[in-house]
Short mmCIF file of C-alpha atoms in Angstrom, two decimals:
data_model
loop_
_atom_site.label_atom_id
_atom_site.label_comp_id
_atom_site.label_asym_id
_atom_site.label_seq_id
_atom_site.Cartn_x
_atom_site.Cartn_y
_atom_site.Cartn_z
CA UNK G 18 75.35 -84.82 0.20
CA UNK G 19 75.26 -83.29 3.70
CA UNK G 20 77.93 -80.85 4.57
CA UNK G 21 80.38 -81.97 7.18
CA UNK G 22 80.28 -79.87 10.35
CA UNK G 23 83.28 -77.61 10.67
CA UNK G 24 85.45 -78.52 13.67
CA UNK G 25 86.00 -75.62 16.10
CA UNK G 26 89.48 -74.13 16.10
CA UNK G 27 91.97 -74.84 18.85
CA UNK G 28 91.55 -71.36 20.37
CA UNK G 29 87.76 -71.66 20.26
CA UNK G 30 87.96 -74.98 22.16
CA UNK G 31 90.32 -73.44 24.72
CA UNK G 32 88.01 -70.44 25.12
CA UNK G 33 84.99 -72.71 25.56
CA UNK G 34 86.81 -74.84 28.15
CA UNK G 35 87.93 -71.74 30.11
CA UNK G 36 84.34 -70.43 30.18
CA UNK G 37 83.06 -73.82 31.38
CA UNK G 38 85.76 -74.11 34.04
CA UNK G 39 85.09 -70.57 35.31
CA UNK G 40 81.35 -71.25 35.51
CA UNK G 41 82.06 -74.50 37.35
CA UNK G 42 84.49 -73.14 39.98
CA UNK G 43 82.58 -69.90 40.58
CA UNK G 44 78.93 -71.07 40.57
CA UNK G 45 78.22 -74.76 39.85
CA UNK G 46 80.72 -76.13 42.36
CA UNK G 47 78.70 -74.64 45.25
CA UNK G 48 75.73 -76.83 44.31
CA UNK G 49 77.72 -80.01 45.03
CA UNK G 50 77.04 -81.00 48.65
CA UNK G 51 78.64 -84.46 48.51
CA UNK G 52 82.11 -84.46 50.10
CA UNK G 53 84.95 -85.11 47.65
CA UNK G 54 88.53 -84.13 48.39
CA UNK G 55 89.26 -82.40 45.07
CA UNK G 56 85.94 -80.50 45.23
CA UNK G 57 86.69 -79.45 48.81
CA UNK G 58 90.15 -78.18 47.77
CA UNK G 59 88.72 -76.22 44.82
CA UNK G 60 86.04 -74.68 47.04
CA UNK G 61 88.63 -73.76 49.67
CA UNK G 62 90.92 -72.08 47.13
CA UNK G 63 87.96 -70.26 45.56
CA UNK G 64 86.75 -68.97 48.92
CA UNK G 65 90.28 -68.09 50.10
CA UNK G 66 90.99 -65.95 47.04
CA UNK G 67 87.63 -64.20 47.33
CA UNK G 68 88.15 -63.50 51.04
CA UNK G 69 91.72 -62.35 50.42
CA UNK G 70 90.46 -59.74 47.94
CA UNK G 71 87.26 -58.72 49.75
CA UNK G 72 88.92 -58.35 53.16
CA UNK G 73 91.59 -56.00 51.70
CA UNK G 74 94.41 -57.94 53.36
CA UNK G 75 97.04 -55.77 51.70
CA UNK G 76 95.73 -52.78 53.69
CA UNK G 77 95.48 -54.84 56.89
CA UNK G 78 99.09 -56.02 56.41
CA UNK G 79 100.22 -52.39 56.00
CA UNK G 80 98.40 -51.36 59.19
CA UNK G 81 99.92 -54.27 61.14
CA UNK G 82 103.38 -53.42 59.76
CA UNK G 83 103.02 -49.88 61.15
CA UNK G 84 101.82 -51.21 64.53
CA UNK G 85 104.68 -53.74 64.60
CA UNK G 86 107.32 -51.07 63.97
CA UNK G 87 105.94 -49.08 66.92
CA UNK G 88 105.78 -52.11 69.20
CA UNK G 89 108.94 -54.02 68.24
CA UNK G 90 111.26 -52.28 70.73
CA UNK G 91 108.78 -52.46 73.67
CA UNK G 92 108.09 -56.11 72.81
CA UNK G 93 111.79 -56.97 72.78
CA UNK G 94 112.23 -54.99 76.01
CA UNK G 95 109.49 -57.07 77.66
CA UNK G 96 111.06 -60.32 76.45
CA UNK G 97 114.56 -59.37 77.57
CA UNK G 98 113.33 -58.05 80.93
CA UNK G 99 111.77 -61.46 81.60
CA UNK G 100 114.87 -63.26 80.35
CA UNK G 101 117.19 -61.15 82.53
CA UNK G 102 115.11 -62.15 85.54
CA UNK G 103 115.90 -65.80 84.77
CA UNK G 104 119.45 -65.11 83.58
CA UNK G 105 119.19 -66.37 80.02
CA UNK G 106 119.08 -63.13 78.00
CA UNK G 107 122.10 -64.22 75.91
CA UNK G 108 120.34 -67.45 74.91
CA UNK G 109 117.30 -65.40 73.89
CA UNK G 110 119.47 -63.13 71.74
CA UNK G 111 121.06 -66.04 69.89
CA UNK G 112 117.63 -67.63 69.42
CA UNK G 113 116.28 -64.46 67.82
CA UNK G 114 119.23 -64.36 65.41
CA UNK G 115 118.57 -68.01 64.52
CA UNK G 116 114.82 -67.52 63.98
CA UNK G 117 115.18 -64.32 61.93
CA UNK G 118 118.47 -64.60 60.01
CA UNK G 119 117.17 -62.19 57.37
CA UNK G 120 116.95 -59.39 59.94
CA UNK G 121 120.21 -59.77 61.85
CA UNK G 122 121.32 -56.18 61.20
CA UNK G 123 117.89 -54.79 62.15
CA UNK G 124 117.84 -56.90 65.33
CA UNK G 125 121.29 -55.69 66.36
CA UNK G 126 120.17 -52.10 65.81
CA UNK G 127 116.95 -52.61 67.81
CA UNK G 128 118.69 -54.45 70.66
CA UNK G 129 120.84 -51.37 71.24
CA UNK G 130 117.58 -49.43 71.75
CA UNK G 131 116.30 -52.17 74.05
CA UNK G 132 119.36 -51.83 76.30
CA UNK G 133 118.80 -48.08 76.56
CA UNK G 134 115.08 -48.64 77.16
CA UNK G 135 115.74 -51.02 80.05
CA UNK G 136 118.42 -48.76 81.55
CA UNK G 137 115.97 -45.86 81.61
CA UNK G 138 113.37 -47.99 83.38
CA UNK G 139 115.61 -48.78 86.36
CA UNK G 140 114.56 -45.85 88.49
CA UNK G 141 112.63 -42.62 88.81
CA UNK G 142 109.20 -41.61 87.59
CA UNK G 143 109.98 -43.13 84.19
CA UNK G 144 109.51 -46.61 85.67
CA UNK G 145 105.74 -46.25 85.97
CA UNK G 146 105.28 -44.23 82.77
CA UNK G 147 107.58 -46.49 80.76
CA UNK G 148 105.92 -49.65 82.02
CA UNK G 149 102.44 -48.31 81.19
CA UNK G 150 103.59 -47.25 77.72
CA UNK G 151 105.22 -50.65 77.17
CA UNK G 152 102.07 -52.57 78.14
CA UNK G 153 99.79 -50.23 76.13
CA UNK G 154 101.94 -50.65 73.02
CA UNK G 155 101.94 -54.44 73.27
CA UNK G 156 98.22 -54.70 74.01
CA UNK G 157 97.46 -52.27 71.17
CA UNK G 158 99.50 -54.35 68.69
CA UNK G 159 97.94 -57.64 69.74
CA UNK G 160 94.46 -56.04 69.73
CA UNK G 161 95.02 -54.94 66.13
CA UNK G 162 96.16 -58.45 65.22
CA UNK G 163 93.10 -59.95 66.92
CA UNK G 164 90.78 -57.49 65.15
CA UNK G 165 92.28 -58.38 61.76
CA UNK G 166 91.78 -62.10 62.48
CA UNK G 167 88.24 -61.53 63.83
CA UNK G 168 87.33 -59.61 60.66
CA UNK G 169 88.50 -62.57 58.58
CA UNK G 170 86.48 -64.96 60.77
CA UNK G 171 83.50 -62.54 60.76
CA UNK G 172 83.49 -62.45 64.57
CA UNK G 173 81.62 -59.40 65.87
CA UNK G 174 82.98 -59.14 69.42
CA UNK G 175 86.61 -59.29 70.54
CA UNK G 176 88.06 -60.21 73.90
CA UNK G 177 87.23 -58.02 76.89
CA UNK G 178 89.94 -55.65 78.14
CA UNK G 179 90.55 -57.90 81.15
CA UNK G 180 91.02 -60.95 78.93
CA UNK G 181 93.34 -59.00 76.64
CA UNK G 182 95.57 -58.03 79.56
CA UNK G 183 95.65 -61.52 81.07
CA UNK G 184 95.93 -63.49 77.80
CA UNK G 185 98.53 -61.25 76.17
CA UNK G 186 100.64 -60.93 79.32
CA UNK G 187 100.61 -64.72 79.74
CA UNK G 188 101.71 -65.04 76.11
CA UNK G 189 104.74 -62.82 76.66
CA UNK G 190 105.63 -64.66 79.87
CA UNK G 191 105.43 -68.11 78.26
CA UNK G 192 107.07 -67.27 74.89
CA UNK G 193 110.66 -66.70 76.13
CA UNK G 194 110.49 -69.77 78.35
CA UNK G 195 109.43 -71.94 75.40
CA UNK G 196 112.13 -70.46 73.16
CA UNK G 197 114.85 -71.11 75.72
CA UNK G 198 113.47 -74.57 76.49
CA UNK G 199 113.60 -75.50 72.79
CA UNK G 200 117.16 -74.22 72.59
CA UNK G 201 118.16 -76.22 75.67
CA UNK G 202 116.48 -79.36 74.37
CA UNK G 203 118.27 -79.05 71.02
CA UNK G 204 121.63 -78.56 72.79
CA UNK G 205 120.96 -81.53 75.08
CA UNK G 206 120.03 -83.83 72.21
CA UNK G 207 123.01 -82.68 70.16
CA UNK G 208 125.35 -83.50 73.07
CA UNK G 209 123.72 -86.90 73.53
CA UNK G 210 124.13 -87.72 69.85
CA UNK G 211 127.82 -86.84 69.92
CA UNK G 212 128.58 -88.84 73.08
CA UNK G 213 126.34 -91.88 72.87
CA UNK G 214 127.37 -94.96 70.93
CA UNK G 215 123.77 -96.22 70.89
CA UNK G 216 122.63 -93.32 68.69
CA UNK G 217 125.71 -93.32 66.48
CA UNK G 218 124.07 -95.18 63.61
CA UNK G 219 121.06 -92.80 63.77
CA UNK G 220 123.13 -89.62 63.96
CA UNK G 221 122.91 -88.57 60.27
CA UNK G 222 119.13 -89.00 60.24
CA UNK G 223 118.62 -87.22 63.56
CA UNK G 224 120.95 -84.41 62.55
CA UNK G 225 118.82 -83.94 59.45
CA UNK G 226 115.72 -83.84 61.69
CA UNK G 227 117.36 -81.20 63.90
CA UNK G 228 118.12 -79.11 60.86
CA UNK G 229 114.37 -79.08 60.24
CA UNK G 230 113.71 -77.83 63.79
CA UNK G 231 113.39 -74.13 62.76
CA UNK G 232 110.85 -75.10 60.09
CA UNK G 233 108.87 -77.24 62.53
CA UNK G 234 108.87 -74.45 65.13
CA UNK G 235 107.71 -71.96 62.49
CA UNK G 236 104.85 -74.28 61.51
CA UNK G 237 103.84 -74.72 65.16
CA UNK G 238 104.06 -70.95 65.73
CA UNK G 239 101.71 -70.21 62.81
CA UNK G 240 99.37 -73.00 63.91
CA UNK G 241 99.19 -71.56 67.45
CA UNK G 242 98.43 -68.09 66.06
CA UNK G 243 95.56 -69.40 63.92
CA UNK G 244 94.06 -71.26 66.88
CA UNK G 245 94.42 -68.77 69.74
CA UNK G 246 94.25 -65.29 68.20
CA UNK G 247 90.69 -65.31 66.72
CA UNK G 248 87.98 -64.93 69.35
CA UNK G 249 86.20 -68.06 68.13
CA UNK G 250 86.67 -71.82 68.06
CA UNK G 251 89.20 -72.95 65.43
CA UNK G 252 89.68 -76.64 64.67
CA UNK G 253 93.25 -77.87 65.06
CA UNK G 254 93.45 -79.82 61.78
CA UNK G 255 92.61 -76.77 59.65
CA UNK G 256 94.98 -74.54 61.63
CA UNK G 257 97.76 -77.15 61.23
CA UNK G 258 97.28 -77.39 57.44
CA UNK G 259 97.45 -73.60 57.14
CA UNK G 260 100.42 -73.56 59.51
CA UNK G 261 102.32 -76.03 57.33
CA UNK G 262 101.57 -74.09 54.12
CA UNK G 263 102.32 -70.64 55.54
CA UNK G 264 105.27 -71.82 57.64
CA UNK G 265 106.84 -73.28 54.50
CA UNK G 266 106.02 -70.12 52.52
CA UNK G 267 107.61 -67.99 55.26
CA UNK G 268 110.82 -70.04 55.24
CA UNK G 269 110.99 -69.89 51.42
CA UNK G 270 110.46 -66.13 51.60
CA UNK G 271 113.25 -65.88 54.20
CA UNK G 272 115.59 -67.79 51.90
CA UNK G 273 114.72 -65.61 48.89
CA UNK G 274 115.08 -62.48 51.00
CA UNK G 275 118.54 -63.49 52.27
CA UNK G 276 119.62 -64.49 48.77
CA UNK G 277 118.56 -61.08 47.52
CA UNK G 278 120.82 -59.24 49.95
CA UNK G 279 123.36 -58.83 47.14
CA UNK G 280 121.30 -55.85 45.98
CA UNK G 281 121.53 -54.15 49.39
CA UNK G 282 124.49 -52.09 48.15
CA UNK G 283 122.06 -50.09 46.00
CA UNK G 284 120.08 -49.19 49.12
CA UNK G 285 123.29 -48.34 51.00
CA UNK G 286 124.09 -45.72 48.38
CA UNK G 287 120.70 -44.07 48.99
CA UNK G 288 119.94 -44.62 52.68
CA UNK G 289 123.44 -45.08 54.14
CA UNK G 290 123.39 -46.71 57.58
CA UNK G 291 119.54 -46.80 57.51
CA UNK G 292 119.46 -49.11 54.48
CA UNK G 293 118.07 -51.92 56.65
CA UNK G 294 114.88 -49.91 57.40
CA UNK G 295 113.12 -50.10 54.00
CA UNK G 296 114.20 -53.73 53.72
CA UNK G 297 112.76 -54.40 57.19
CA UNK G 298 109.45 -52.80 56.16
CA UNK G 299 109.29 -54.92 52.98
CA UNK G 300 110.10 -58.08 54.94
CA UNK G 301 107.48 -57.27 57.59
CA UNK G 302 104.81 -56.44 55.00
CA UNK G 303 105.25 -59.75 53.17
CA UNK G 304 105.43 -61.66 56.46
CA UNK G 305 102.08 -60.23 57.56
CA UNK G 306 100.57 -61.01 54.16
CA UNK G 307 101.64 -64.65 54.52
CA UNK G 308 100.26 -64.75 58.07
CA UNK G 309 96.90 -63.19 57.11
CA UNK G 310 96.54 -65.46 54.09
CA UNK G 311 96.97 -68.42 56.46
CA UNK G 312 94.12 -67.05 58.59
CA UNK G 313 91.95 -66.78 55.46
CA UNK G 314 92.90 -70.33 54.45
CA UNK G 315 91.99 -71.66 57.91
CA UNK G 316 88.63 -69.87 57.83
CA UNK G 317 87.88 -71.12 54.30
CA UNK G 318 88.84 -74.72 55.10
CA UNK G 319 86.69 -74.83 58.22
CA UNK G 320 83.65 -73.04 56.78
CA UNK G 321 83.66 -74.00 53.11
CA UNK G 322 80.48 -76.13 53.28
CA UNK G 323 78.64 -73.15 54.78
CA UNK G 324 78.92 -71.35 51.43
CA UNK G 325 76.98 -73.94 49.44
CA UNK G 326 74.10 -72.32 47.50
CA UNK G 327 75.58 -68.90 48.25
CA UNK G 328 74.11 -67.27 45.11
CA UNK G 329 70.62 -68.59 45.93
CA UNK G 330 71.02 -67.42 49.52
CA UNK G 331 71.82 -63.88 48.39
CA UNK G 332 68.87 -63.89 45.93
CA UNK G 333 66.34 -65.36 48.37
CA UNK G 334 62.70 -64.25 48.07
CA UNK G 335 60.99 -62.26 50.83
CA UNK G 336 58.48 -65.05 51.44
CA UNK G 337 61.12 -67.76 51.78
CA UNK G 338 63.22 -65.47 53.98
CA UNK G 339 60.27 -65.03 56.39
CA UNK G 340 59.71 -68.80 56.31
CA UNK G 341 63.31 -69.50 57.40
CA UNK G 342 62.96 -66.86 60.11
CA UNK G 343 59.85 -68.62 61.43
CA UNK G 344 61.53 -72.05 61.30
CA UNK G 345 64.57 -70.87 63.29
CA UNK G 346 62.45 -69.08 65.90
CA UNK G 347 60.18 -72.14 66.26
CA UNK G 348 63.12 -74.52 66.72
CA UNK G 349 64.61 -72.34 69.47
CA UNK G 350 61.25 -71.91 71.26
CA UNK G 351 60.54 -75.67 71.16
CA UNK G 352 63.93 -76.57 72.61
CA UNK G 353 63.40 -74.05 75.42
CA UNK G 354 59.89 -75.44 76.06
CA UNK G 355 61.18 -79.03 76.21
CA UNK G 356 64.17 -78.18 78.43
CA UNK G 357 66.74 -79.15 75.79
CA UNK G 358 70.17 -77.45 75.51
CA UNK G 359 70.12 -74.31 73.34
CA UNK G 360 71.73 -74.47 69.91
CA UNK G 361 74.44 -72.35 68.35
CA UNK G 362 74.19 -70.91 64.83
CA UNK G 363 76.42 -73.67 63.49
CA UNK G 364 74.38 -76.41 65.17
CA UNK G 365 71.13 -75.07 63.70
CA UNK G 366 72.75 -74.91 60.26
CA UNK G 367 73.99 -78.51 60.47
CA UNK G 368 70.85 -80.01 61.99
CA UNK G 369 68.43 -78.52 59.47
CA UNK G 370 70.73 -78.12 56.43
CA UNK G 371 70.12 -74.36 56.30
CA UNK G 372 73.08 -72.38 54.86
CA UNK G 373 75.00 -70.74 57.68
CA UNK G 374 74.76 -67.27 56.09
CA UNK G 375 70.96 -67.46 56.33
CA UNK G 376 71.07 -68.74 59.90
CA UNK G 377 73.44 -65.96 60.98
CA UNK G 378 71.39 -63.30 59.20
CA UNK G 379 68.06 -64.42 60.64
CA UNK G 380 69.30 -64.96 64.19
CA UNK G 381 70.88 -61.48 64.14
CA UNK G 382 67.50 -60.05 63.03
CA UNK G 383 65.68 -61.93 65.81
CA UNK G 384 68.24 -60.80 68.38
CA UNK G 385 68.00 -57.14 67.32
CA UNK G 386 64.20 -57.36 67.47
CA UNK G 387 64.41 -58.61 71.08
CA UNK G 388 63.03 -62.08 70.30
CA UNK G 389 66.24 -64.03 71.09
CA UNK G 390 69.16 -63.56 73.48
CA UNK G 391 72.59 -65.13 73.77
CA UNK G 392 73.50 -67.75 76.35
CA UNK G 393 76.68 -69.82 76.94
CA UNK G 394 77.01 -73.06 74.98
CA UNK G 395 79.07 -76.23 75.22
CA UNK G 396 81.37 -74.86 72.50
CA UNK G 397 83.99 -72.50 73.89
CA UNK G 398 83.58 -68.83 72.85
CA UNK G 399 80.52 -69.66 70.69
CA UNK G 400 77.13 -68.43 72.04
CA UNK G 401 73.89 -70.37 71.85
CA UNK G 402 70.46 -68.74 71.56
CA UNK G 403 67.28 -68.88 73.63
CA UNK G 404 63.99 -66.90 73.72
CA UNK G 405 64.34 -63.42 75.25
CA UNK G 406 60.61 -63.27 76.11
CA UNK G 407 57.97 -65.44 77.71
CA UNK G 408 57.29 -68.10 75.07
CA UNK G 409 53.52 -67.83 75.76
CA UNK G 410 53.69 -64.34 74.20
CA UNK G 411 55.58 -65.48 71.12
CA UNK G 412 53.11 -66.01 68.28
CA UNK G 413 53.56 -65.85 64.51
CA UNK G 414 51.86 -62.44 64.52
CA UNK G 415 54.10 -61.14 67.32
CA UNK G 416 57.15 -62.34 65.40
CA UNK G 417 56.11 -60.64 62.14
CA UNK G 418 55.21 -57.45 63.99
CA UNK G 419 58.58 -57.28 65.77
CA UNK G 420 60.57 -57.91 62.58
CA UNK G 421 58.53 -55.49 60.46
CA UNK G 422 58.92 -52.61 62.90
CA UNK G 423 62.60 -53.13 63.69
CA UNK G 424 64.66 -50.26 62.26
CA UNK G 425 63.93 -46.71 61.13
CA UNK G 426 60.85 -45.62 59.19
CA UNK G 427 58.93 -42.44 58.34
CA UNK G 428 62.14 -40.45 57.91
CA UNK G 429 61.42 -39.21 54.35
CA UNK G 430 59.56 -35.89 54.43
CA UNK G 431 56.08 -35.79 52.85
CA UNK G 432 56.28 -39.34 51.46
CA UNK G 433 53.16 -40.52 53.30
CA UNK G 434 51.36 -37.32 52.31
CA UNK G 435 52.13 -37.95 48.64
CA UNK G 436 51.33 -41.69 48.74
CA UNK G 437 48.78 -42.18 51.58
CA UNK G 438 46.80 -45.02 49.95
CA UNK G 439 49.90 -47.12 49.33
CA UNK G 440 50.90 -46.86 53.01
CA UNK G 441 47.36 -47.65 54.20
CA UNK G 442 47.08 -50.74 51.93
CA UNK G 443 50.41 -52.05 53.17
CA UNK G 444 49.56 -51.45 56.85
CA UNK G 445 46.09 -53.03 56.56
CA UNK G 446 47.45 -56.08 54.71
CA UNK G 447 50.19 -56.67 57.25
CA UNK G 448 47.73 -56.13 60.12
CA UNK G 449 45.45 -58.85 58.80
CA UNK G 450 48.42 -61.24 58.56
CA UNK G 451 49.52 -60.37 62.09
CA UNK G 452 46.01 -60.78 63.52
CA UNK G 453 45.75 -64.23 61.97
CA UNK G 454 49.27 -65.00 63.16
CA UNK G 455 48.40 -63.97 66.75
CA UNK G 456 46.17 -67.05 66.92
CA UNK G 457 49.17 -69.36 66.32
CA UNK G 458 51.76 -69.67 69.11
CA UNK G 459 55.27 -70.74 68.13
CA UNK G 460 55.32 -73.30 70.94
CA UNK G 461 52.24 -75.02 69.44
CA UNK G 462 53.66 -75.45 65.93
CA UNK G 463 54.62 -79.01 65.09
CA UNK G 464 58.23 -79.61 64.09
CA UNK G 465 60.24 -82.78 63.68
CA UNK G 466 63.70 -82.93 65.24
CA UNK G 467 66.42 -83.56 62.67
CA UNK G 468 69.93 -84.88 62.95
CA UNK G 469 72.96 -83.38 61.22
CA UNK G 470 72.57 -83.72 57.48
CA UNK G 471 75.48 -81.78 56.07
CA UNK G 472 78.46 -83.80 54.82
CA UNK G 473 81.32 -84.09 57.22
CA UNK G 474 84.42 -82.05 56.39
#
């Protein structure tokens, strides 16, 4: 009589399921190219957590907290200087108290410094020096924020100094006007609701909507940050989703923070009148963490399909790597020869179903070797690529020669003296390949134009 197979224990089954699930979400899930909502969500969460850890966002949040502490008084001074010019500084003050109820004491303390700051800037040499220091502090803070966002988005170049000055100054000019306009609109609608009989039956519902106004404004504020701060094109739908999640998280954090003020007495015993300072630092640190996580979430949502086959991309063979390099260079040369618009990295990835990491890596190699150069594209702030040389000179051999000799070599003392035959064999073999490749021009290779084949997001 055959022995009955022993059933695995409960813990063994749980352990087996955990191992399967981990293998699925970390490796196997990236082999699924068909778009499914639950797969897309799992991929986005996976990529967001990995980016959050690899980008060291805790350190970036600490750096931005330090920059914010330095810039908070100059920033408030700039806002109140603009508001005084229009005569609505008191409205701005009440708006700030409404938006940041958790930091009322800190705001009151800082506004006293702002008054002194503005009084000092009324006359004398300090006007010019103070104004320059104010602008430098603000531009420095916003540059640090932009750099943190660009690092998350893997954008190499930031805005030019001219664009920083114009964009950031415009931001500070528009922000107080929008805040006051929203306050005025809320007051106007509240008055209308109280006086109009037509809206009387809708008053409870509309009052509930107006109570949500701070949450809606917070969501819109985060959404605007995720769209305009990175020096690249960000799709609105992904920024809005991240704005809703992080705006909600920020409001929940505000509520928890205010509820926890009952423990402030412990800090008062230690820090006295400066008890608000460590609490302000904690609040600012967590606020920046929420903001940066939203940037990571936006990046992950928008680029998740670009990380399909990531493990295979990192383990690619030398031969297949050179093949992809040749394909990309040939596509760009053919489009230039035929007078077609140049393609961006993303467009090449989508048209030919090549993972974006490979496309970015190979185009960067070709650009550094002087084969390709950047040119403006139809997509704002995203460059396209075209040949940097006469395409009649670009052959397979020329391409291999340029890539092989890009970078440093012969910097190890006596290595060629100790291994001369190995060097000669390698040089002769590559020379034969290059000589054969010189007979084949990239513009004469036959390729077939492809349409976008990646699944839509």
